[in-house]
mmCIF file of C-alpha atoms in Angstrom:
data_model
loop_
_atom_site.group_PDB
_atom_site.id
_atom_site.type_symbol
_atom_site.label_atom_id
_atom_site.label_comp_id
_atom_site.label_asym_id
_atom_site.label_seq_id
_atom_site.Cartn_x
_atom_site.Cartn_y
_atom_site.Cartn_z
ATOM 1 C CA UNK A 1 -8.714 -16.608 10.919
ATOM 2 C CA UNK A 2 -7.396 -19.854 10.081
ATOM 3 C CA UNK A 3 -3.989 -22.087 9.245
ATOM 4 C CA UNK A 4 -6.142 -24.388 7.392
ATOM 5 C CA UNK A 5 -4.658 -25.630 3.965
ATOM 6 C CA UNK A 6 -7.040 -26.719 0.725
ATOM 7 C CA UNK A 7 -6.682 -27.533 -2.158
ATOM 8 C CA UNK A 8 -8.430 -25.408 -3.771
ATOM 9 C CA UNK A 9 -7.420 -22.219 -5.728
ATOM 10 C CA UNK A 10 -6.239 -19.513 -3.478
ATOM 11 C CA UNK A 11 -6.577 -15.693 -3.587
ATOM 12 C CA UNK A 12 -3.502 -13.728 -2.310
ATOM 13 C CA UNK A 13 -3.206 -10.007 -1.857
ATOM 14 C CA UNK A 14 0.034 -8.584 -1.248
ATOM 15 C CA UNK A 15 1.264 -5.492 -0.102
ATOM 16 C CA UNK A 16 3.986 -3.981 -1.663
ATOM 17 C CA UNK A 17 6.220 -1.860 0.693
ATOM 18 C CA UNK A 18 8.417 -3.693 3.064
ATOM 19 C CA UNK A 19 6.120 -7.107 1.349
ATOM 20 C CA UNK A 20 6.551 -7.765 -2.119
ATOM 21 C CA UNK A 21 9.290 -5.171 -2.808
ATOM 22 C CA UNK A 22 12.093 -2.925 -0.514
ATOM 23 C CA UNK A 23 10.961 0.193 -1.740
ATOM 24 C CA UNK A 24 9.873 -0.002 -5.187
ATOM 25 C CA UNK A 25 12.214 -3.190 -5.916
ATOM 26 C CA UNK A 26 10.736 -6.553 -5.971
ATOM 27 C CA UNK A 27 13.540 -9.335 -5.183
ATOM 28 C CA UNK A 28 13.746 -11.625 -8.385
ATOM 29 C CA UNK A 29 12.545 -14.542 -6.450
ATOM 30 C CA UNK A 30 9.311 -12.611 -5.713
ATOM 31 C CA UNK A 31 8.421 -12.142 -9.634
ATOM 32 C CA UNK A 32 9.026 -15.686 -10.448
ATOM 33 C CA UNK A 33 6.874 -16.891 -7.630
ATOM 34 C CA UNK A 34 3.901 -14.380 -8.164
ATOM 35 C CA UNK A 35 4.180 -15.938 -11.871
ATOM 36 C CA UNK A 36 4.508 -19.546 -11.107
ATOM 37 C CA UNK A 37 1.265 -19.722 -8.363
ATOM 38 C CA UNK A 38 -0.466 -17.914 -11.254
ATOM 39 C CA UNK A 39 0.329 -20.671 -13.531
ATOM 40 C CA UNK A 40 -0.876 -23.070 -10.992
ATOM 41 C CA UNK A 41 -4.240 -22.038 -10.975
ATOM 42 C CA UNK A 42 -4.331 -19.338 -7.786
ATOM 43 C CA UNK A 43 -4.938 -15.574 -8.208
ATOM 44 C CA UNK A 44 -2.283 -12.801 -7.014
ATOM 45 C CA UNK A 45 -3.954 -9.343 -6.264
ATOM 46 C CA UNK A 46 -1.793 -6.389 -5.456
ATOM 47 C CA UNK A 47 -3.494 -4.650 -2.049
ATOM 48 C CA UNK A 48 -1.299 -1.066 -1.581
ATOM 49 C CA UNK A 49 -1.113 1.761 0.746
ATOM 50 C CA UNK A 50 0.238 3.191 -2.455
ATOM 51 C CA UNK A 51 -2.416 5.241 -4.987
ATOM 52 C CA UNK A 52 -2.187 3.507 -8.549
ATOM 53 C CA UNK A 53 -0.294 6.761 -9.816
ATOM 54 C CA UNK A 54 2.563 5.570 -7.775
ATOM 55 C CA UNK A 55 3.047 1.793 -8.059
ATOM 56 C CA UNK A 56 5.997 1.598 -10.994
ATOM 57 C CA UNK A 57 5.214 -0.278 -14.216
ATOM 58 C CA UNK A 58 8.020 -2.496 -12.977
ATOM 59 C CA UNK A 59 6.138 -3.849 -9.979
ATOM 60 C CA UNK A 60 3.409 -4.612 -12.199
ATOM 61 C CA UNK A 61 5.099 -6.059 -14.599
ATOM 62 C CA UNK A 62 5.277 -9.396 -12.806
ATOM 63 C CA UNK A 63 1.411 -9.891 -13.701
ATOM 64 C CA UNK A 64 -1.213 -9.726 -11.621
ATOM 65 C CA UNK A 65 -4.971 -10.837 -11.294
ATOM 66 C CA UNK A 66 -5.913 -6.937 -9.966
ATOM 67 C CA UNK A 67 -5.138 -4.102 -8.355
ATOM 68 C CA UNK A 68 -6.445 -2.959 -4.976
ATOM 69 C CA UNK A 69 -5.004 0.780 -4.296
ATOM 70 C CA UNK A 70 -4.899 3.812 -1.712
ATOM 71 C CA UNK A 71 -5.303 0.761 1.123
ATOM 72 C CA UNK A 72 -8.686 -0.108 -0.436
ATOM 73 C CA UNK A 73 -9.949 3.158 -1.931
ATOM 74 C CA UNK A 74 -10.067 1.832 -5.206
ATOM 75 C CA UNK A 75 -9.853 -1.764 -7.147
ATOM 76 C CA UNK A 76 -9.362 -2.646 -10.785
ATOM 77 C CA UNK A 77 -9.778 -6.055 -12.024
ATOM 78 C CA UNK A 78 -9.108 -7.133 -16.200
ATOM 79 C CA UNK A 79 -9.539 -3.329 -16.423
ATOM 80 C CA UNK A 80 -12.626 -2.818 -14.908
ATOM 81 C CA UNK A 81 -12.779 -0.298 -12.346
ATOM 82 C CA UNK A 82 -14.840 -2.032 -9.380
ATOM 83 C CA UNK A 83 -14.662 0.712 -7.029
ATOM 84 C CA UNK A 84 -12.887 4.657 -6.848
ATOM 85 C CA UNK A 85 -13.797 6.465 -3.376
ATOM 86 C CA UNK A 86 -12.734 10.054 -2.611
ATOM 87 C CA UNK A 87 -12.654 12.217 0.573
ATOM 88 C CA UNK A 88 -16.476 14.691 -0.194
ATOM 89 C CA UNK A 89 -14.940 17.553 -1.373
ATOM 90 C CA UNK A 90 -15.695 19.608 1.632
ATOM 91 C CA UNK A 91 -13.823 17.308 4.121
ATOM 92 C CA UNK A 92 -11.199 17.447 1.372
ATOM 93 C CA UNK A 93 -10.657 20.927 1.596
ATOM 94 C CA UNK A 94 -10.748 21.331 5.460
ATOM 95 C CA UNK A 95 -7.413 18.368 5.374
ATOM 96 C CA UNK A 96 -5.955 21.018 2.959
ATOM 97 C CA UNK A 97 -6.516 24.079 5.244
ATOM 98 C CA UNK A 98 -5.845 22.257 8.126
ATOM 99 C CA UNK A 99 -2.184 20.594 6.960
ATOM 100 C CA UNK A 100 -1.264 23.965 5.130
ATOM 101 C CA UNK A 101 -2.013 26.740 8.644
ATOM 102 C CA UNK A 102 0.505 23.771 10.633
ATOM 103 C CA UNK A 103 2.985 24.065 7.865
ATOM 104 C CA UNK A 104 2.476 19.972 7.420
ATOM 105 C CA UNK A 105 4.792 18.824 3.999
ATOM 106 C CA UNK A 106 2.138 15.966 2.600
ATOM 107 C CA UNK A 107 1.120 14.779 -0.535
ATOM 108 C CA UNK A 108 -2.680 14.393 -1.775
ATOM 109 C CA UNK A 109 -2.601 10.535 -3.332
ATOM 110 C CA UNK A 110 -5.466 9.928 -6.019
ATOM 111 C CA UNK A 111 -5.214 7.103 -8.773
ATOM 112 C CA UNK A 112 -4.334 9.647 -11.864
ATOM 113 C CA UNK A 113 -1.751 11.895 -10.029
ATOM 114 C CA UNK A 114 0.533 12.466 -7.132
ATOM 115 C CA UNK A 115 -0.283 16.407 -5.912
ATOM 116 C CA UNK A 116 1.930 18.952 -3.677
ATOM 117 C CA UNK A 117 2.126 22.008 -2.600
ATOM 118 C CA UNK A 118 4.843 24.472 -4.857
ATOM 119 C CA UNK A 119 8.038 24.200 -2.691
ATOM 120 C CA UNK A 120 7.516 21.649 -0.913
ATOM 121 C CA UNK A 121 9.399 18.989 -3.520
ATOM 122 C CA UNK A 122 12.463 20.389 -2.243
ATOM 123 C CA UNK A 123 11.595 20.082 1.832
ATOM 124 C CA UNK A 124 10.541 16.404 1.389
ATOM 125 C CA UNK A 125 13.789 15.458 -0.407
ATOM 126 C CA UNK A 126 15.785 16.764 2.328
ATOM 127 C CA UNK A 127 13.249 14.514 4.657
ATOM 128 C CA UNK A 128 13.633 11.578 2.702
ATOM 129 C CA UNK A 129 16.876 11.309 1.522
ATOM 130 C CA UNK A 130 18.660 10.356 4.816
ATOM 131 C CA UNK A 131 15.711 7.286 4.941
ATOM 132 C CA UNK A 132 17.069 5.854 1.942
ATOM 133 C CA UNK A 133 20.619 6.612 1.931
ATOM 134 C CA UNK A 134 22.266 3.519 0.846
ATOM 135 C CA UNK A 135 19.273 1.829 0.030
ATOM 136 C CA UNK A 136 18.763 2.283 -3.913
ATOM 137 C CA UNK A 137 20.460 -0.942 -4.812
ATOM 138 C CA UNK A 138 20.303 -4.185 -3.046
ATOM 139 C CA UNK A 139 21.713 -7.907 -4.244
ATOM 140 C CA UNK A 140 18.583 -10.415 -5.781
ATOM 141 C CA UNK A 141 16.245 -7.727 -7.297
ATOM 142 C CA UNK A 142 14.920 -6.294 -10.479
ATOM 143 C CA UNK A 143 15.154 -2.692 -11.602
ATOM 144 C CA UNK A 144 18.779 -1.875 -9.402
ATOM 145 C CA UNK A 145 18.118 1.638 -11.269
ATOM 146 C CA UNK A 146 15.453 3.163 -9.170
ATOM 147 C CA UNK A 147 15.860 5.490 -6.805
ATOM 148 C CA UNK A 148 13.647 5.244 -3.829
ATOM 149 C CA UNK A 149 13.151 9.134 -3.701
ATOM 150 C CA UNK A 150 12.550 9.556 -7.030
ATOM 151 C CA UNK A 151 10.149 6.311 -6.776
ATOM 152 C CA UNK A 152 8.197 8.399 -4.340
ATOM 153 C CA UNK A 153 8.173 12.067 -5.769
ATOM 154 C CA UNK A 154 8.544 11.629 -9.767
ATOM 155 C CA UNK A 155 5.352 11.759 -9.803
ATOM 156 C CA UNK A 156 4.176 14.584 -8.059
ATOM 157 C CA UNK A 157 2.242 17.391 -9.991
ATOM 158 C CA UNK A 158 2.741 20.546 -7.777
ATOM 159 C CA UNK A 159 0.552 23.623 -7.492
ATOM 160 C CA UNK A 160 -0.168 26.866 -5.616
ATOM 161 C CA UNK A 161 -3.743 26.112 -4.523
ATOM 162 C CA UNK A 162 -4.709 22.301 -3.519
ATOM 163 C CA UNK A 163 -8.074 23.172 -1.991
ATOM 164 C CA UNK A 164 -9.830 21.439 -5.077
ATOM 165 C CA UNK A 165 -7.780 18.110 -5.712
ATOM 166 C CA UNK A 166 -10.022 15.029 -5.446
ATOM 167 C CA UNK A 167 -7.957 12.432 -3.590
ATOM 168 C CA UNK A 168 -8.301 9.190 -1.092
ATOM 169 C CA UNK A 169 -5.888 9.222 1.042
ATOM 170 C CA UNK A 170 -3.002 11.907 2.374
ATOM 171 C CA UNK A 171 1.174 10.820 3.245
ATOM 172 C CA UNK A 172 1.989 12.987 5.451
ATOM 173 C CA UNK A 173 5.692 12.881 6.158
ATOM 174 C CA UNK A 174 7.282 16.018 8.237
ATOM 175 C CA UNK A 175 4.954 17.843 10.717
ATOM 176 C CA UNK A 176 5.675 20.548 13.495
ATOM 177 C CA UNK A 177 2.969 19.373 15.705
ATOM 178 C CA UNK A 178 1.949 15.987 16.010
ATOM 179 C CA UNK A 179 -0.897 14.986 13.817
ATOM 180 C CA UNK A 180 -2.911 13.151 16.004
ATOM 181 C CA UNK A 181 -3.713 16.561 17.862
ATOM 182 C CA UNK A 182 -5.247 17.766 14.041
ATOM 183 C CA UNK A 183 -7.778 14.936 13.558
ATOM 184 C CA UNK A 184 -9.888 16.023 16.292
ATOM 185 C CA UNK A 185 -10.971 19.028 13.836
ATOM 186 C CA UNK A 186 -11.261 17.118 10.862
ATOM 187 C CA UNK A 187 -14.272 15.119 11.724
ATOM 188 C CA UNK A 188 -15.522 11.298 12.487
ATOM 189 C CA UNK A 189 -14.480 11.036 8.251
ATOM 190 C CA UNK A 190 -11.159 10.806 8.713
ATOM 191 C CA UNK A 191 -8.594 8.174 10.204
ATOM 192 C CA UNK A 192 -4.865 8.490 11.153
ATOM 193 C CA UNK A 193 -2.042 5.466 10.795
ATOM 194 C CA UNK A 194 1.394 6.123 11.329
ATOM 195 C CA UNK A 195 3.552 5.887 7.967
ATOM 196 C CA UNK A 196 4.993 3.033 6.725
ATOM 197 C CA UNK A 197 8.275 5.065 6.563
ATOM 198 C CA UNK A 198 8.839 4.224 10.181
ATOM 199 C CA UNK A 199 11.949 5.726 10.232
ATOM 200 C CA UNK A 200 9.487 9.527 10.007
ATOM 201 C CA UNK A 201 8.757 8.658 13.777
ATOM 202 C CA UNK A 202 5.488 10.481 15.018
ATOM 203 C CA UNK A 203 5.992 13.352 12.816
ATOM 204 C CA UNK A 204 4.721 11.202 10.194
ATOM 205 C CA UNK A 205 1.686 9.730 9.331
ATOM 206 C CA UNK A 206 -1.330 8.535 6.930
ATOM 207 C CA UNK A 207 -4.568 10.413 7.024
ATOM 208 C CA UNK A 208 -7.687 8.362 5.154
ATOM 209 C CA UNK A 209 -11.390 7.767 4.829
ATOM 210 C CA UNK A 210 -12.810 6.201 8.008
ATOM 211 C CA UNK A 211 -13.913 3.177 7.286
ATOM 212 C CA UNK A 212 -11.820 2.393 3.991
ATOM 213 C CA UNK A 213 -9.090 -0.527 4.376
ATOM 214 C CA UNK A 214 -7.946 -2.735 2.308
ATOM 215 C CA UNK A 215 -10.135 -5.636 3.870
ATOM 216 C CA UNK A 216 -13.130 -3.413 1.917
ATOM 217 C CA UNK A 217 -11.198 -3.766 -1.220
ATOM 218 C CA UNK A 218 -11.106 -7.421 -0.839
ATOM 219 C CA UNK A 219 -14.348 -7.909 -0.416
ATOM 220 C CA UNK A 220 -15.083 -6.511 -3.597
ATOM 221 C CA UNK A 221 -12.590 -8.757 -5.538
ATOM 222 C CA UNK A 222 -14.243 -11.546 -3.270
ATOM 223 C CA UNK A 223 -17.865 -11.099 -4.003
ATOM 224 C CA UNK A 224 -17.056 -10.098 -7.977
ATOM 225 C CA UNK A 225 -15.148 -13.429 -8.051
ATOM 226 C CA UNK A 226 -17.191 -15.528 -5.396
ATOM 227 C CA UNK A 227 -14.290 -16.313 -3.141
ATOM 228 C CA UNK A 228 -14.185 -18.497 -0.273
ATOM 229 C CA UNK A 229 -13.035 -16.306 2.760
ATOM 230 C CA UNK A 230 -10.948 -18.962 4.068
ATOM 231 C CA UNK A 231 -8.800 -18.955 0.833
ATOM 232 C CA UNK A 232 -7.797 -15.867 0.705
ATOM 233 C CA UNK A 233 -4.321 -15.288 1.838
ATOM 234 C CA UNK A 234 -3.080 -11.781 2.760
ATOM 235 C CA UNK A 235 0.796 -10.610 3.725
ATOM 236 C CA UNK A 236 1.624 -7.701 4.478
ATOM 237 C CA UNK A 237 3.920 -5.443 7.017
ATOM 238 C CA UNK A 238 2.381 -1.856 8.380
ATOM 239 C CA UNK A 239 -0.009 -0.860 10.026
ATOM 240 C CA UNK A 240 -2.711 0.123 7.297
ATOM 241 C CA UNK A 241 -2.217 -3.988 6.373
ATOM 242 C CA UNK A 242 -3.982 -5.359 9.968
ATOM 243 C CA UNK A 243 -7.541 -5.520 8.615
ATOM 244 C CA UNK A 244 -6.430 -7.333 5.796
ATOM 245 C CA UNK A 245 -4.745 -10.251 7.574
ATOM 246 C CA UNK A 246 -7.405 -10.327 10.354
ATOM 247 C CA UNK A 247 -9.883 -10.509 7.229
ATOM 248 C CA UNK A 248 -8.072 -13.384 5.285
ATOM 249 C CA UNK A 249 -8.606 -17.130 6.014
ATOM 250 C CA UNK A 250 -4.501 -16.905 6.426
ATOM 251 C CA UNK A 251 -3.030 -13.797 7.584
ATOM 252 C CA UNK A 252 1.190 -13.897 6.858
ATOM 253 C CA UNK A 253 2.579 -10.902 8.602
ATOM 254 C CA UNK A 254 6.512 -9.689 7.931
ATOM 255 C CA UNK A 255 8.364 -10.651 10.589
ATOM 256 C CA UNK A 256 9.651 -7.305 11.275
ATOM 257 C CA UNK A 257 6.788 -6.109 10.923
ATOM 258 C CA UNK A 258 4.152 -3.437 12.913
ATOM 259 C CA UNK A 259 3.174 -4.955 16.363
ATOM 260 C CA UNK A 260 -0.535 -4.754 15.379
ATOM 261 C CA UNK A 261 0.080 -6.845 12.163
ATOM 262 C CA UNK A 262 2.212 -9.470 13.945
ATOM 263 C CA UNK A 263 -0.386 -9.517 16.760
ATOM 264 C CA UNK A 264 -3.271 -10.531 14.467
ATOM 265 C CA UNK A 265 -1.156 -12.997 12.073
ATOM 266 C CA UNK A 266 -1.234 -16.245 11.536
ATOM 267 C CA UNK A 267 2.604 -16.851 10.324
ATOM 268 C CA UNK A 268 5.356 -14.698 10.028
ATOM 269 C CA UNK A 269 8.209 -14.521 7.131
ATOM 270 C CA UNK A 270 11.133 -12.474 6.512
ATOM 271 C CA UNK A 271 10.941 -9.178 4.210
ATOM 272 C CA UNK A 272 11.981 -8.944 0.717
ATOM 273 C CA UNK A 273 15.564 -9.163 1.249
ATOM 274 C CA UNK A 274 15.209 -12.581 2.691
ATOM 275 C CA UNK A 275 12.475 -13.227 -0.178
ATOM 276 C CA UNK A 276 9.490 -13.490 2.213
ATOM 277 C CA UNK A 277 6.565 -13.981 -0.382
ATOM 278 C CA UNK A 278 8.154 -16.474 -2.469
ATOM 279 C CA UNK A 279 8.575 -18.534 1.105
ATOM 280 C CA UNK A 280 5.423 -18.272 2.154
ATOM 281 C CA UNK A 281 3.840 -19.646 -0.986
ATOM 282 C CA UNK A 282 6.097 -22.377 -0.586
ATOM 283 C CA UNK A 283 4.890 -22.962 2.919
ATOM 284 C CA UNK A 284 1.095 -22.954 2.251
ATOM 285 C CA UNK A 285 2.179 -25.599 -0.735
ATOM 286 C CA UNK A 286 1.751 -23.236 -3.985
ATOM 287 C CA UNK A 287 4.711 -23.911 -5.468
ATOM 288 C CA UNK A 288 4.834 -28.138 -5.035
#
């Protein structure tokens, strides 16, 4: 990686949870800076943990260059779907087994839809209600109405049998054994992060496609576009953001951030209530 500055047009991918917005809202300051760098010239990509069935219209709303979703798993530029990978449905259907005989409450995340098990709606409210208590209004940002919860499960589609669903990537969120003890019988396909909802502890946790980041999804926005590694910029907080900052040619961690992401960065800002994004463009210049 490198600090280095130019003058050319950048690239910036930005995570949105904990980055760009405090679960699901984006500080004011963020939306006007996303617009004004792309008025300058440079490109803003989103780059999510989050499937495209659960980033809100209002986060997108600010306008963005593309969308890279399910932490690489898929990318959409002008409308153009550039790539869309899926667990092979076999491996899909041992995670499914596997998470339902541990009585694991997770959610399958795939680009058109949000899918749960019947009843568990219900047991993952009760998980993730004390997390955001307090937390569905905050001073400086758009869209005060949302509730974080809601943000989260609206858009879950629920159903008896799962052992079908096509998706990329599982959230995993209450589990009576720890998770890392499962992988070991779901095969070399399939990776384990711990959740961005830190406050889950180790009861928590992402499963995914080995080998799927979202430094892969950048490099198919950077050789559709013919990018120049060392201007792409990538910010992010959690740990499913590391490959992404150790890709760019300047990583900006949160500063509060996973110790793997501030380990591999190359400057730090604050999180969205301290408007983090819209200070780092200012530092690398894209707002003079």
């Amino acid at each position: 990686m490198s600090s280095q500055q130019t003058d050319r047009p950048r690239a910036i991918f930005l995570d949105i949870d904990g980055t760009y917005a405090d679960h699901g809202l984006a500080p004011a300051a963020h939306v006007d800076a996303v617009q004004e760098v792309r008025r300058r010239g440079h490109l803003v990509f989103v780059c999510t943990g989050r499937p495209l069935s659960m980033v809100p219209g209002h986060i997108l709303e600010a306008g963005f260059d593309g969308v890279i979703t399910g932490a690489g798993a898929r990318v959409e530029m002008n409308g153009e779907v550039l790539k869309d990978t899926r667990f092979e449905p076999d491996v899909a259907a041992l995670i499914v087994d596997t998470l339902d005989a541990h009585d694991v409450a997770y959610i399958l995340e795939a680009p058109e839809a949000l899918r749960g098990r019947t009843g568990v709606g219900e047991r993952l409210r009760r998980i993730l209600d004390p997390v955001f208590a307090g937390r569905s209004r905050h001073d400086g940002v758009l869209s005060t109405d949302v509730d974080p919860v809601e943000d989260i499960l609206g858009p879950v589609q629920y159903s008896d049998d799962l052992r079908g669903a096509s998706f990329a990537k599982i959230s995993c969120f209450d589990s009576p054994v720890p998770l890392t003890g499962l992988m070991a019988g779901l095969g070399p396909q399939v990776g384990l992060i711990p959740s961005s909802l830190s406050a889950l502890g180790d009861s928590a946790g992402e499963i995914f496609m080995a080998g799927t980041h979202k430094a892969v999804g950048i490099r198919v926005v950077e050789e559709r576009l013919g990018l120049r590694r060392e201007d792409i910029v990538a910010i992010g907080d959690s740990a499913n953001d590391i490959e992404m900052l150790e890709y760019a040619g300047v990583g900006i961690a949160v500063e509060d951030g996973h110790p793997g992401v501030l380990a591999v960065a190359d400057r730090l800002t604050p999180g969205p209530a301290g408007n983090g994004v819209a200070l780092a463009f200012a530092g690398l210049g894209l707002l003079d």
